[in-house]
Structures are given as structure tokens and as C-alpha cells.
């Protein structure tokens, strides 16, 4: 069954399917972003495939791998009728993060709304024709896209200015207490380090 | 009027229209009154909330300490329990709650996230509520054991009775570093 979906896709969109594989039984198709919406409509409406459940949508940032286009938008679909799944991907975005535009899937699956808002919030992928594209997890005052590899993880953007009253602050320092991950194992450890992180040593 | 006697002490029992009196200092009396009538506002945001419920339930029974009545209005509360992670997005709400509480007010940071941000060492989380509001007692632990929280509560009551407003940390009852050898041996046994 699984091979058949990829074959149907290849037959229906020759040239728009850039790569396919079925590792571990999970069918994956890398789609040309220009055909993203058409592929989604086909997967939803074709009765042999009938992907009626929108499972997940997110993005991956391949900045440190030097990939151009930089982001890979990943979408997981499932058919409740037939019980099969597919994963479709599209690669968008320049090296500086601009131009990451892709068609919104909200016209096809209503459930895509919040997933796309989250992906916009975290990666700055712009979903064209989304009905309500604004941040969903972070606050509107937040600048930048925190899940991008070039966002420093410890860069606070507080809504309330931090107190600093002598004699009334915590009687322990940032280096005391339990040794948590980044403080002991990360080269970027430090208190409120605001430098952009470097790729890990290969 | 009756008198009860044994070999060491004698106690006069007052009867009828007789009145007794006690002498004290006014601030000590007020401190004692405040200490045993804490009205708490539970600002519960995360997994520590379950620990807080366990604290309030019969097994550990916070009501023993006179810290019985939870009030879900800041106007009626004087002890703010900050239980769980405070994200940057929540900080304004926490600050507003604190500002609306009536004086004298006390704050207790429950768990490591409220105390210092815990392992959320990133842009999302406020690194300790003392960056937003003043804090009296810090209870470390992820999650803190109920005994540690009761220690923190008693420490706070002690501070209220003494009129002491400096921040304090609940210390562990036993120091794991002293048992480092045993832990190492356990690791050698388990990890091979």
C-alpha cells in the first residue's frame, strides 16, 4: 500500500516530487514548494489515498548543515479510513532566513491553523494565505524566531524589567545548585549569554 | 476559685467573674498572630501544582500550621505561593497579583523553577521569581519533598515572628556530597 501512494504522487505530479524514500515503512516525499498546496489537495481528495487527518506540521533548520534552502517544512498526514500515513516535506528559505514562503494548508485541513502559527512563531516561515498568522506561543513583543539555530538560547526578552535590589535578591548565584545541561556541557554556557551560537565541532 | 496543686507547681483556676492577664510586647503579639493566620494565594502554573495538592491533602496537611485557608483573590491573601515555572509571558500577571496583595505580604518560591528557573536555562523562562517580585523563602528541589516545603513554611513563620525580611533558602536535611563514595560505587555496580 505504502509504495502505491508514492507511485500515485509521482504519476500525478511528475517533476514536482524531488525525492522519495520509505525508510522504516514511513513514506516520505520531498515536494517542490510551488506545488505544496496542490499536492496536499490531491492527498486529501483522492479516494485511494484519503488523508483526512492532519497530524503534525513543523519545520527543521539546517543552517549548520549548510543546506540551501535553509528550512525544511515537514507535514505528517494520516488516513483514518485506510490507516496509512505519509510525510511530505518542502524546502524553503534563504541562508539569512528571508524568503521562507510556502502556501498555507488551512484551506485543505482546518487543523493546520495552529500548527502553522507555531511554525511561524518559532522559525519565521511565512504561510501565504493563512487566515490569522500571528504568534501563538511567544508574546507579540518578542523579536526574532527562537528555534532558529542562530538565535541565542539564553537571550531573554523580558516583558517586566528584571529587579536588582541589593540585599533582597536570591542568596545563591547562577552557578550554584544542581548542574544542569547547558551550564556544564555546553561551550556557550554562561549567564544570559547573548551571542549567536556556533555550530558544534564535527 | 479553685487551686490545683502537685509537688512542683500550683495552678490557680479562674472562676466566675475573675479575669486573668498576660504581658507581652505588641510587635511580638502581632507577629505571633500573623504567623499562625497565613492566608495563601496559590499561583500554581506547572507540575509542582500536584506537589502543592499533596501538601494540602491529609497526609502532609498544611492546615496544621495555621496556613489553612487558600484565597483565590489577592486582596484577601498575604502569602503568595509561586508554584511552578514562570514564563516570561506570565511575569506581568504574577507581578500584578503581587502588587494587588495586601500588606504585610510574603512570597514563597516553591521548587527550583520558581527559585532560579531550574533547567529552563533559556529565553522562555524567568530565571527565578525574584527577578520580578521580592521573595522571602526559596524551597529548592525538582520537585521539593513535602517535608522540605513544610520546612520552608516553618522557616517563613519563624521569620514572620522575628520580623526578618531577608531572603532565605531551605537547606537540605542531608548533604548528598558526603555520600559521594557510595553513589560512585552504585554507579560502578550499575553502569559496569
mmCIF file of C-alpha atoms in Angstrom:
data_model
loop_
_atom_site.group_PDB
_atom_site.id
_atom_site.type_symbol
_atom_site.label_atom_id
_atom_site.label_comp_id
_atom_site.label_asym_id
_atom_site.label_seq_id
_atom_site.Cartn_x
_atom_site.Cartn_y
_atom_site.Cartn_z
ATOM 1 C CA UNK A 1 0.000 0.000 0.000
ATOM 2 C CA UNK A 2 2.679 2.428 1.023
ATOM 3 C CA UNK A 3 4.581 2.225 -2.216
ATOM 4 C CA UNK A 4 1.362 2.888 -4.047
ATOM 5 C CA UNK A 5 0.890 6.363 -2.521
ATOM 6 C CA UNK A 6 4.318 7.489 -3.639
ATOM 7 C CA UNK A 7 3.701 5.985 -7.078
ATOM 8 C CA UNK A 8 0.367 7.793 -7.324
ATOM 9 C CA UNK A 9 2.050 11.046 -6.334
ATOM 10 C CA UNK A 10 4.832 10.555 -8.878
ATOM 11 C CA UNK A 11 2.301 9.818 -11.582
ATOM 12 C CA UNK A 12 0.132 12.800 -10.702
ATOM 13 C CA UNK A 13 2.924 15.372 -10.209
ATOM 14 C CA UNK A 14 5.850 14.425 -12.414
ATOM 15 C CA UNK A 15 8.739 16.804 -11.747
ATOM 16 C CA UNK A 16 7.305 18.279 -8.545
ATOM 17 C CA UNK A 17 8.359 15.305 -6.389
ATOM 18 C CA UNK A 18 12.070 15.856 -5.780
ATOM 19 C CA UNK A 19 12.892 12.807 -3.651
ATOM 20 C CA UNK A 20 11.085 9.860 -2.113
ATOM 21 C CA UNK A 21 12.051 7.165 0.342
ATOM 22 C CA UNK A 22 10.290 4.652 2.550
ATOM 23 C CA UNK A 23 12.758 4.110 5.381
ATOM 24 C CA UNK A 24 11.324 2.069 8.271
ATOM 25 C CA UNK A 25 7.991 1.949 6.469
ATOM 26 C CA UNK A 26 7.452 5.697 6.662
ATOM 27 C CA UNK A 27 6.803 7.082 3.214
ATOM 28 C CA UNK A 28 8.412 10.428 2.636
ATOM 29 C CA UNK A 29 8.133 12.723 -0.334
ATOM 30 C CA UNK A 30 10.117 15.925 -0.765
ATOM 31 C CA UNK A 31 7.886 18.265 -2.710
ATOM 32 C CA UNK A 32 8.622 21.377 -4.717
ATOM 33 C CA UNK A 33 7.189 24.202 -2.554
ATOM 34 C CA UNK A 34 5.399 25.662 -5.574
ATOM 35 C CA UNK A 35 3.266 22.503 -5.764
ATOM 36 C CA UNK A 36 2.748 22.226 -1.969
ATOM 37 C CA UNK A 37 -0.945 23.147 -1.926
ATOM 38 C CA UNK A 38 -1.802 21.071 -5.000
ATOM 39 C CA UNK A 39 -0.089 18.007 -3.544
ATOM 40 C CA UNK A 40 -1.978 18.494 -0.279
ATOM 41 C CA UNK A 41 -5.318 18.821 -2.071
ATOM 42 C CA UNK A 42 -4.607 15.700 -4.090
ATOM 43 C CA UNK A 43 -3.681 13.689 -0.974
ATOM 44 C CA UNK A 44 -6.821 14.844 0.755
ATOM 45 C CA UNK A 45 -9.302 14.374 -2.061
ATOM 46 C CA UNK A 46 -8.133 11.291 -3.927
ATOM 47 C CA UNK A 47 -10.344 8.437 -2.622
ATOM 48 C CA UNK A 48 -7.495 5.892 -2.915
ATOM 49 C CA UNK A 49 -5.338 7.969 -0.546
ATOM 50 C CA UNK A 50 -7.856 9.977 1.504
ATOM 51 C CA UNK A 51 -5.556 11.646 4.015
ATOM 52 C CA UNK A 52 -8.269 13.069 6.251
ATOM 53 C CA UNK A 53 -6.249 13.521 9.448
ATOM 54 C CA UNK A 54 -3.712 16.325 9.689
ATOM 55 C CA UNK A 55 -1.274 15.034 12.307
ATOM 56 C CA UNK A 56 1.560 17.497 12.542
ATOM 57 C CA UNK A 57 3.375 20.306 10.813
ATOM 58 C CA UNK A 58 6.692 21.789 11.824
ATOM 59 C CA UNK A 59 9.988 22.900 10.346
ATOM 60 C CA UNK A 60 13.660 21.962 10.670
ATOM 61 C CA UNK A 61 16.516 24.449 10.462
ATOM 62 C CA UNK A 62 19.501 23.049 8.556
ATOM 63 C CA UNK A 63 21.664 26.158 8.932
ATOM 64 C CA UNK A 64 24.593 24.300 10.484
ATOM 65 C CA UNK A 65 24.479 21.653 7.787
ATOM 66 C CA UNK A 66 24.909 24.421 5.233
ATOM 67 C CA UNK A 67 21.769 23.440 3.362
ATOM 68 C CA UNK A 68 20.216 25.886 0.894
ATOM 69 C CA UNK A 69 17.209 26.333 1.024
ATOM 70 C CA UNK A 70 17.605 26.554 4.754
ATOM 71 C CA UNK A 71 14.306 25.308 6.233
ATOM 72 C CA UNK A 72 12.504 22.066 5.656
ATOM 73 C CA UNK A 73 8.773 22.274 6.370
ATOM 74 C CA UNK A 74 7.633 18.806 7.421
ATOM 75 C CA UNK A 75 3.997 17.716 7.378
ATOM 76 C CA UNK A 76 2.621 14.406 8.629
ATOM 77 C CA UNK A 77 -0.688 13.095 7.335
ATOM 78 C CA UNK A 78 -2.754 10.054 8.155
ATOM 79 C CA UNK A 79 -5.770 8.354 6.709
ATOM 80 C CA UNK A 80 -8.301 7.145 9.244
ATOM 81 C CA UNK A 81 -10.102 5.246 6.502
ATOM 82 C CA UNK A 82 -7.144 3.238 5.166
ATOM 83 C CA UNK A 83 -4.796 3.532 8.143
ATOM 84 C CA UNK A 84 -1.773 4.608 6.133
ATOM 85 C CA UNK A 85 0.488 7.599 6.691
ATOM 86 C CA UNK A 86 2.715 9.867 4.636
ATOM 87 C CA UNK A 87 5.235 12.565 5.393
ATOM 88 C CA UNK A 88 5.686 15.410 2.928
ATOM 89 C CA UNK A 89 8.478 17.945 3.064
ATOM 90 C CA UNK A 90 9.257 21.179 1.280
ATOM 91 C CA UNK A 91 12.489 23.154 1.366
ATOM 92 C CA UNK A 92 12.208 26.950 1.594
ATOM 93 C CA UNK A 93 14.157 29.985 2.726
ATOM 94 C CA UNK A 94 17.422 31.743 2.012
ATOM 95 C CA UNK A 95 20.522 31.485 4.162
ATOM 96 C CA UNK A 96 19.626 34.623 6.157
ATOM 97 C CA UNK A 97 16.145 33.257 6.838
ATOM 98 C CA UNK A 98 14.327 35.518 4.414
ATOM 99 C CA UNK A 99 12.038 34.361 1.634
ATOM 100 C CA UNK A 100 10.718 31.359 3.562
ATOM 101 C CA UNK A 101 7.273 31.479 1.972
ATOM 102 C CA UNK A 102 5.026 28.498 1.476
ATOM 103 C CA UNK A 103 1.330 28.085 0.758
ATOM 104 C CA UNK A 104 -0.883 27.617 3.807
ATOM 105 C CA UNK A 105 -2.718 24.305 4.192
ATOM 106 C CA UNK A 106 -5.645 25.792 6.165
ATOM 107 C CA UNK A 107 -7.934 25.701 3.071
ATOM 108 C CA UNK A 108 -7.341 21.936 2.919
ATOM 109 C CA UNK A 109 -7.254 20.981 6.629
ATOM 110 C CA UNK A 110 -8.675 23.339 9.228
ATOM 111 C CA UNK A 111 -6.392 21.806 11.846
ATOM 112 C CA UNK A 112 -3.339 23.219 10.127
ATOM 113 C CA UNK A 113 -4.125 26.657 11.543
ATOM 114 C CA UNK A 114 -2.359 26.453 14.904
ATOM 115 C CA UNK A 115 0.482 24.260 13.632
ATOM 116 C CA UNK A 116 1.305 26.865 11.028
ATOM 117 C CA UNK A 117 1.071 29.636 13.583
ATOM 118 C CA UNK A 118 3.530 27.749 15.775
ATOM 119 C CA UNK A 119 5.925 27.183 12.886
ATOM 120 C CA UNK A 120 5.725 30.863 12.020
ATOM 121 C CA UNK A 121 6.327 31.753 15.664
ATOM 122 C CA UNK A 122 9.351 29.516 16.106
ATOM 123 C CA UNK A 123 11.014 29.584 12.688
ATOM 124 C CA UNK A 124 9.626 32.589 10.866
ATOM 125 C CA UNK A 125 8.271 30.546 7.976
ATOM 126 C CA UNK A 126 5.655 32.699 6.290
ATOM 127 C CA UNK A 127 2.485 30.837 5.323
ATOM 128 C CA UNK A 128 0.820 32.611 2.411
ATOM 129 C CA UNK A 129 -2.983 32.953 2.654
ATOM 130 C CA UNK A 130 -3.103 31.907 6.301
ATOM 131 C CA UNK A 131 -6.256 33.463 7.847
ATOM 132 C CA UNK A 132 -4.643 34.549 11.116
ATOM 133 C CA UNK A 133 -0.849 34.410 11.022
ATOM 134 C CA UNK A 134 0.429 35.704 14.377
ATOM 135 C CA UNK A 135 2.500 34.320 17.240
ATOM 136 C CA UNK A 136 0.906 31.598 19.331
ATOM 137 C CA UNK A 137 3.481 30.592 21.976
ATOM 138 C CA UNK A 138 5.614 33.689 22.408
ATOM 139 C CA UNK A 139 4.249 37.144 23.153
ATOM 140 C CA UNK A 140 3.801 39.682 20.355
ATOM 141 C CA UNK A 141 6.642 41.879 21.681
ATOM 142 C CA UNK A 142 9.157 39.051 21.136
ATOM 143 C CA UNK A 143 11.683 39.781 18.394
ATOM 144 C CA UNK A 144 13.278 37.018 16.355
ATOM 145 C CA UNK A 145 12.485 33.358 15.917
ATOM 146 C CA UNK A 146 13.750 31.288 18.836
ATOM 147 C CA UNK A 147 14.033 27.839 17.258
ATOM 148 C CA UNK A 148 16.325 29.068 14.516
ATOM 149 C CA UNK A 149 19.868 27.862 15.043
ATOM 150 C CA UNK A 150 21.212 31.420 15.043
ATOM 151 C CA UNK A 151 19.006 32.570 17.955
ATOM 152 C CA UNK A 152 20.987 32.579 21.223
ATOM 153 C CA UNK A 153 19.016 30.315 23.539
ATOM 154 C CA UNK A 154 19.708 32.429 26.630
ATOM 155 C CA UNK A 155 18.710 35.774 25.154
ATOM 156 C CA UNK A 156 15.887 36.973 27.403
ATOM 157 C CA UNK A 157 13.332 39.467 26.177
ATOM 158 C CA UNK A 158 11.519 40.239 29.417
ATOM 159 C CA UNK A 159 8.138 41.928 29.452
ATOM 160 C CA UNK A 160 8.787 43.128 33.008
ATOM 161 C CA UNK A 161 12.196 44.723 33.607
ATOM 162 C CA UNK A 162 14.229 42.491 35.926
ATOM 163 C CA UNK A 163 14.617 43.663 39.519
ATOM 164 C CA UNK A 164 18.048 44.152 41.006
ATOM 165 C CA UNK A 165 17.681 45.238 44.625
ATOM 166 C CA UNK A 166 20.839 44.781 46.718
ATOM 167 C CA UNK A 167 20.274 42.527 49.723
ATOM 168 C CA UNK A 168 16.874 41.389 48.503
ATOM 169 C CA UNK A 169 17.935 39.021 45.720
ATOM 170 C CA UNK A 170 18.378 35.269 45.920
ATOM 171 C CA UNK A 171 21.043 34.141 48.406
ATOM 172 C CA UNK A 172 22.606 31.901 45.755
ATOM 173 C CA UNK A 173 24.299 32.535 42.432
ATOM 174 C CA UNK A 174 23.555 31.240 38.941
ATOM 175 C CA UNK A 175 26.419 28.747 39.224
ATOM 176 C CA UNK A 176 25.180 27.065 42.418
ATOM 177 C CA UNK A 177 22.768 24.222 42.879
ATOM 178 C CA UNK A 178 22.227 21.330 40.549
ATOM 179 C CA UNK A 179 24.434 21.100 37.472
ATOM 180 C CA UNK A 180 22.017 21.260 34.592
ATOM 181 C CA UNK A 181 22.788 20.542 30.967
ATOM 182 C CA UNK A 182 23.965 23.691 29.343
ATOM 183 C CA UNK A 183 25.895 25.012 32.324
ATOM 184 C CA UNK A 184 28.194 22.022 32.432
ATOM 185 C CA UNK A 185 28.261 20.564 28.951
ATOM 186 C CA UNK A 186 27.844 23.454 26.567
ATOM 187 C CA UNK A 187 30.575 25.664 25.177
ATOM 188 C CA UNK A 188 28.087 28.541 25.270
ATOM 189 C CA UNK A 189 27.412 28.221 28.975
ATOM 190 C CA UNK A 190 27.138 31.457 30.834
ATOM 191 C CA UNK A 191 24.583 33.684 32.421
ATOM 192 C CA UNK A 192 22.289 35.279 29.838
ATOM 193 C CA UNK A 193 24.752 34.756 27.011
ATOM 194 C CA UNK A 194 23.521 36.751 24.056
ATOM 195 C CA UNK A 195 25.978 35.697 21.376
ATOM 196 C CA UNK A 196 24.688 33.689 18.468
ATOM 197 C CA UNK A 197 25.655 30.042 18.920
ATOM 198 C CA UNK A 198 28.301 28.390 16.783
ATOM 199 C CA UNK A 199 27.818 25.070 15.040
ATOM 200 C CA UNK A 200 29.062 22.115 17.108
ATOM 201 C CA UNK A 201 32.513 20.739 16.311
ATOM 202 C CA UNK A 202 32.020 17.910 13.855
ATOM 203 C CA UNK B 1 -11.943 29.839 92.770
ATOM 204 C CA UNK B 2 -10.102 26.576 92.851
ATOM 205 C CA UNK B 3 -6.461 25.610 93.281
ATOM 206 C CA UNK B 4 -4.758 22.562 91.736
ATOM 207 C CA UNK B 5 -1.545 21.506 93.450
ATOM 208 C CA UNK B 6 1.178 18.968 92.828
ATOM 209 C CA UNK B 7 4.726 18.755 94.141
ATOM 210 C CA UNK B 8 6.315 21.320 91.813
ATOM 211 C CA UNK B 9 3.726 23.819 90.639
ATOM 212 C CA UNK B 10 0.454 25.268 91.656
ATOM 213 C CA UNK B 11 -2.170 26.392 89.189
ATOM 214 C CA UNK B 12 -4.965 28.743 90.054
ATOM 215 C CA UNK B 13 -8.106 28.084 88.071
ATOM 216 C CA UNK B 14 -10.100 31.258 87.488
ATOM 217 C CA UNK B 15 -13.795 31.044 88.108
ATOM 218 C CA UNK B 16 -16.821 33.237 87.713
ATOM 219 C CA UNK B 17 -16.113 36.932 87.211
ATOM 220 C CA UNK B 18 -12.370 36.743 87.869
ATOM 221 C CA UNK B 19 -10.135 37.883 84.979
ATOM 222 C CA UNK B 20 -6.560 36.991 84.169
ATOM 223 C CA UNK B 21 -3.976 38.813 82.043
ATOM 224 C CA UNK B 22 -0.733 38.166 80.204
ATOM 225 C CA UNK B 23 2.095 40.568 79.411
ATOM 226 C CA UNK B 24 3.774 40.709 76.005
ATOM 227 C CA UNK B 25 5.274 43.120 73.520
ATOM 228 C CA UNK B 26 2.861 44.404 70.918
ATOM 229 C CA UNK B 27 5.051 43.536 67.918
ATOM 230 C CA UNK B 28 5.660 40.047 69.263
ATOM 231 C CA UNK B 29 1.935 39.584 69.725
ATOM 232 C CA UNK B 30 1.198 40.807 66.211
ATOM 233 C CA UNK B 31 3.980 38.633 64.825
ATOM 234 C CA UNK B 32 2.552 35.620 66.606
ATOM 235 C CA UNK B 33 -0.898 36.426 65.252
ATOM 236 C CA UNK B 34 0.356 36.876 61.691
ATOM 237 C CA UNK B 35 2.463 33.752 61.893
ATOM 238 C CA UNK B 36 -0.499 31.464 62.550
ATOM 239 C CA UNK B 37 -3.025 33.102 60.243
ATOM 240 C CA UNK B 38 -1.413 32.995 56.825
ATOM 241 C CA UNK B 39 -3.938 33.305 54.042
ATOM 242 C CA UNK B 40 -2.328 31.813 50.975
ATOM 243 C CA UNK B 41 -2.738 32.599 47.334
ATOM 244 C CA UNK B 42 -1.578 29.558 45.322
ATOM 245 C CA UNK B 43 -0.167 30.797 41.998
ATOM 246 C CA UNK B 44 0.072 27.317 40.500
ATOM 247 C CA UNK B 45 1.443 27.040 36.978
ATOM 248 C CA UNK B 46 3.098 23.682 36.423
ATOM 249 C CA UNK B 47 3.857 20.184 37.674
ATOM 250 C CA UNK B 48 4.694 21.439 41.179
ATOM 251 C CA UNK B 49 0.963 22.073 41.475
ATOM 252 C CA UNK B 50 0.473 18.368 42.162
ATOM 253 C CA UNK B 51 3.068 18.578 44.917
ATOM 254 C CA UNK B 52 1.196 21.520 46.347
ATOM 255 C CA UNK B 53 -2.026 19.493 46.346
ATOM 256 C CA UNK B 54 -0.206 16.689 48.126
ATOM 257 C CA UNK B 55 0.955 19.233 50.679
ATOM 258 C CA UNK B 56 -2.575 20.419 51.304
ATOM 259 C CA UNK B 57 -4.041 16.899 51.416
ATOM 260 C CA UNK B 58 -4.345 14.892 54.661
ATOM 261 C CA UNK B 59 -1.009 13.125 54.561
ATOM 262 C CA UNK B 60 1.096 16.258 54.971
ATOM 263 C CA UNK B 61 -1.735 18.563 55.942
ATOM 264 C CA UNK B 62 -0.659 22.160 55.685
ATOM 265 C CA UNK B 63 -3.639 23.104 57.845
ATOM 266 C CA UNK B 64 -1.638 22.101 60.919
ATOM 267 C CA UNK B 65 0.447 25.238 60.552
ATOM 268 C CA UNK B 66 -2.354 27.737 60.556
ATOM 269 C CA UNK B 67 -1.801 28.134 56.819
ATOM 270 C CA UNK B 68 -5.176 26.689 56.071
ATOM 271 C CA UNK B 69 -7.344 28.940 54.016
ATOM 272 C CA UNK B 70 -6.480 29.295 50.315
ATOM 273 C CA UNK B 71 -7.833 32.535 48.952
ATOM 274 C CA UNK B 72 -8.155 32.942 45.212
ATOM 275 C CA UNK B 73 -8.328 36.682 45.432
ATOM 276 C CA UNK B 74 -5.088 38.589 46.029
ATOM 277 C CA UNK B 75 -6.975 41.143 48.124
ATOM 278 C CA UNK B 76 -7.690 38.523 50.755
ATOM 279 C CA UNK B 77 -4.278 36.850 50.843
ATOM 280 C CA UNK B 78 -0.955 37.607 52.464
ATOM 281 C CA UNK B 79 1.209 34.627 51.423
ATOM 282 C CA UNK B 80 1.857 34.139 47.720
ATOM 283 C CA UNK B 81 2.909 30.605 46.827
ATOM 284 C CA UNK B 82 4.581 30.675 43.430
ATOM 285 C CA UNK B 83 4.322 27.017 42.474
ATOM 286 C CA UNK B 84 5.937 26.058 39.181
ATOM 287 C CA UNK B 85 7.643 27.588 36.185
ATOM 288 C CA UNK B 86 7.041 31.259 35.486
ATOM 289 C CA UNK B 87 7.463 32.031 31.804
ATOM 290 C CA UNK B 88 8.321 35.476 30.507
ATOM 291 C CA UNK B 89 4.798 35.743 29.254
ATOM 292 C CA UNK B 90 3.388 35.157 32.730
ATOM 293 C CA UNK B 91 5.665 37.562 34.566
ATOM 294 C CA UNK B 92 3.349 40.606 34.177
ATOM 295 C CA UNK B 93 0.419 38.616 35.580
ATOM 296 C CA UNK B 94 2.476 37.428 38.559
ATOM 297 C CA UNK B 95 3.625 40.953 39.234
ATOM 298 C CA UNK B 96 0.079 42.296 39.098
ATOM 299 C CA UNK B 97 -1.100 39.621 41.540
ATOM 300 C CA UNK B 98 1.739 40.544 43.906
ATOM 301 C CA UNK B 99 1.003 44.253 43.677
ATOM 302 C CA UNK B 100 -2.671 43.693 44.433
ATOM 303 C CA UNK B 101 -1.993 41.735 47.618
ATOM 304 C CA UNK B 102 -2.477 43.499 50.913
ATOM 305 C CA UNK B 103 0.442 44.378 53.171
ATOM 306 C CA UNK B 104 2.128 42.714 55.008
ATOM 307 C CA UNK B 105 2.710 40.199 52.228
ATOM 308 C CA UNK B 106 5.094 37.282 51.918
ATOM 309 C CA UNK B 107 6.252 35.234 48.933
ATOM 310 C CA UNK B 108 7.393 31.614 48.918
ATOM 311 C CA UNK B 109 9.092 30.169 45.823
ATOM 312 C CA UNK B 110 8.093 26.510 45.550
ATOM 313 C CA UNK B 111 10.526 24.334 43.614
ATOM 314 C CA UNK B 112 13.603 25.027 41.600
ATOM 315 C CA UNK B 113 11.829 26.650 38.626
ATOM 316 C CA UNK B 114 10.273 29.355 40.755
ATOM 317 C CA UNK B 115 13.525 29.798 42.692
ATOM 318 C CA UNK B 116 16.015 30.115 39.831
ATOM 319 C CA UNK B 117 14.490 28.900 36.590
ATOM 320 C CA UNK B 118 15.689 25.330 37.047
ATOM 321 C CA UNK B 119 16.872 23.641 33.903
ATOM 322 C CA UNK B 120 14.867 26.041 31.747
ATOM 323 C CA UNK B 121 18.030 27.947 31.054
ATOM 324 C CA UNK B 122 16.624 29.809 28.076
ATOM 325 C CA UNK B 123 14.632 32.690 26.606
ATOM 326 C CA UNK B 124 11.264 31.278 27.706
ATOM 327 C CA UNK B 125 11.534 31.299 31.455
ATOM 328 C CA UNK B 126 12.087 33.947 34.088
ATOM 329 C CA UNK B 127 15.294 32.885 35.883
ATOM 330 C CA UNK B 128 13.762 32.966 39.357
ATOM 331 C CA UNK B 129 10.748 34.967 40.502
ATOM 332 C CA UNK B 130 12.993 37.351 42.436
ATOM 333 C CA UNK B 131 13.697 38.967 39.061
ATOM 334 C CA UNK B 132 10.075 40.119 39.085
ATOM 335 C CA UNK B 133 8.876 40.303 42.694
ATOM 336 C CA UNK B 134 10.594 40.168 46.103
ATOM 337 C CA UNK B 135 10.815 36.657 47.543
ATOM 338 C CA UNK B 136 11.138 35.570 51.185
ATOM 339 C CA UNK B 137 11.741 31.821 51.161
ATOM 340 C CA UNK B 138 13.150 29.610 48.425
ATOM 341 C CA UNK B 139 12.380 25.886 48.504
ATOM 342 C CA UNK B 140 14.749 24.027 46.169
ATOM 343 C CA UNK B 141 14.066 20.647 44.634
ATOM 344 C CA UNK B 142 12.510 19.270 41.496
ATOM 345 C CA UNK B 143 10.002 18.598 42.891
ATOM 346 C CA UNK B 144 10.667 19.536 46.513
ATOM 347 C CA UNK B 145 9.694 16.903 49.020
ATOM 348 C CA UNK B 146 6.671 17.911 51.086
ATOM 349 C CA UNK B 147 8.869 17.846 54.184
ATOM 350 C CA UNK B 148 11.108 20.440 52.553
ATOM 351 C CA UNK B 149 8.112 22.628 51.815
ATOM 352 C CA UNK B 150 6.901 22.293 55.391
ATOM 353 C CA UNK B 151 10.419 23.296 56.444
ATOM 354 C CA UNK B 152 10.081 26.319 54.212
ATOM 355 C CA UNK B 153 6.706 27.191 55.667
ATOM 356 C CA UNK B 154 8.002 26.902 59.226
ATOM 357 C CA UNK B 155 11.050 28.952 58.268
ATOM 358 C CA UNK B 156 8.761 31.636 56.905
ATOM 359 C CA UNK B 157 6.655 31.585 60.070
ATOM 360 C CA UNK B 158 9.809 31.919 62.113
ATOM 361 C CA UNK B 159 10.894 34.880 60.025
ATOM 362 C CA UNK B 160 7.474 36.500 60.393
ATOM 363 C CA UNK B 161 7.627 36.060 64.173
ATOM 364 C CA UNK B 162 11.083 37.649 64.252
ATOM 365 C CA UNK B 163 10.166 40.380 61.783
ATOM 366 C CA UNK B 164 13.019 39.337 59.496
ATOM 367 C CA UNK B 165 12.573 40.086 55.775
ATOM 368 C CA UNK B 166 15.865 38.834 54.315
ATOM 369 C CA UNK B 167 15.578 36.062 51.699
ATOM 370 C CA UNK B 168 16.310 32.548 52.927
ATOM 371 C CA UNK B 169 16.829 29.110 51.407
ATOM 372 C CA UNK B 170 15.606 25.818 52.809
ATOM 373 C CA UNK B 171 18.710 23.718 53.389
ATOM 374 C CA UNK B 172 18.758 20.003 52.601
ATOM 375 C CA UNK B 173 18.485 17.761 55.624
ATOM 376 C CA UNK B 174 21.313 15.580 54.453
ATOM 377 C CA UNK B 175 24.121 16.539 52.161
ATOM 378 C CA UNK B 176 24.412 14.200 49.180
ATOM 379 C CA UNK B 177 28.022 15.231 48.646
ATOM 380 C CA UNK B 178 29.048 13.446 51.858
ATOM 381 C CA UNK B 179 27.739 10.222 50.386
ATOM 382 C CA UNK B 180 29.639 10.634 47.147
ATOM 383 C CA UNK B 181 31.643 7.440 47.620
ATOM 384 C CA UNK B 182 28.518 5.339 47.978
ATOM 385 C CA UNK B 183 26.994 6.941 44.903
ATOM 386 C CA UNK B 184 30.142 6.259 42.904
ATOM 387 C CA UNK B 185 30.113 2.634 43.968
ATOM 388 C CA UNK B 186 26.462 2.353 42.989
ATOM 389 C CA UNK B 187 27.303 3.792 39.610
ATOM 390 C CA UNK B 188 30.122 1.312 39.143
ATOM 391 C CA UNK B 189 27.794 -1.533 40.042
ATOM 392 C CA UNK B 190 25.050 -0.394 37.736
ATOM 393 C CA UNK B 191 26.929 1.086 34.819
ATOM 394 C CA UNK B 192 29.659 -1.550 34.624
#
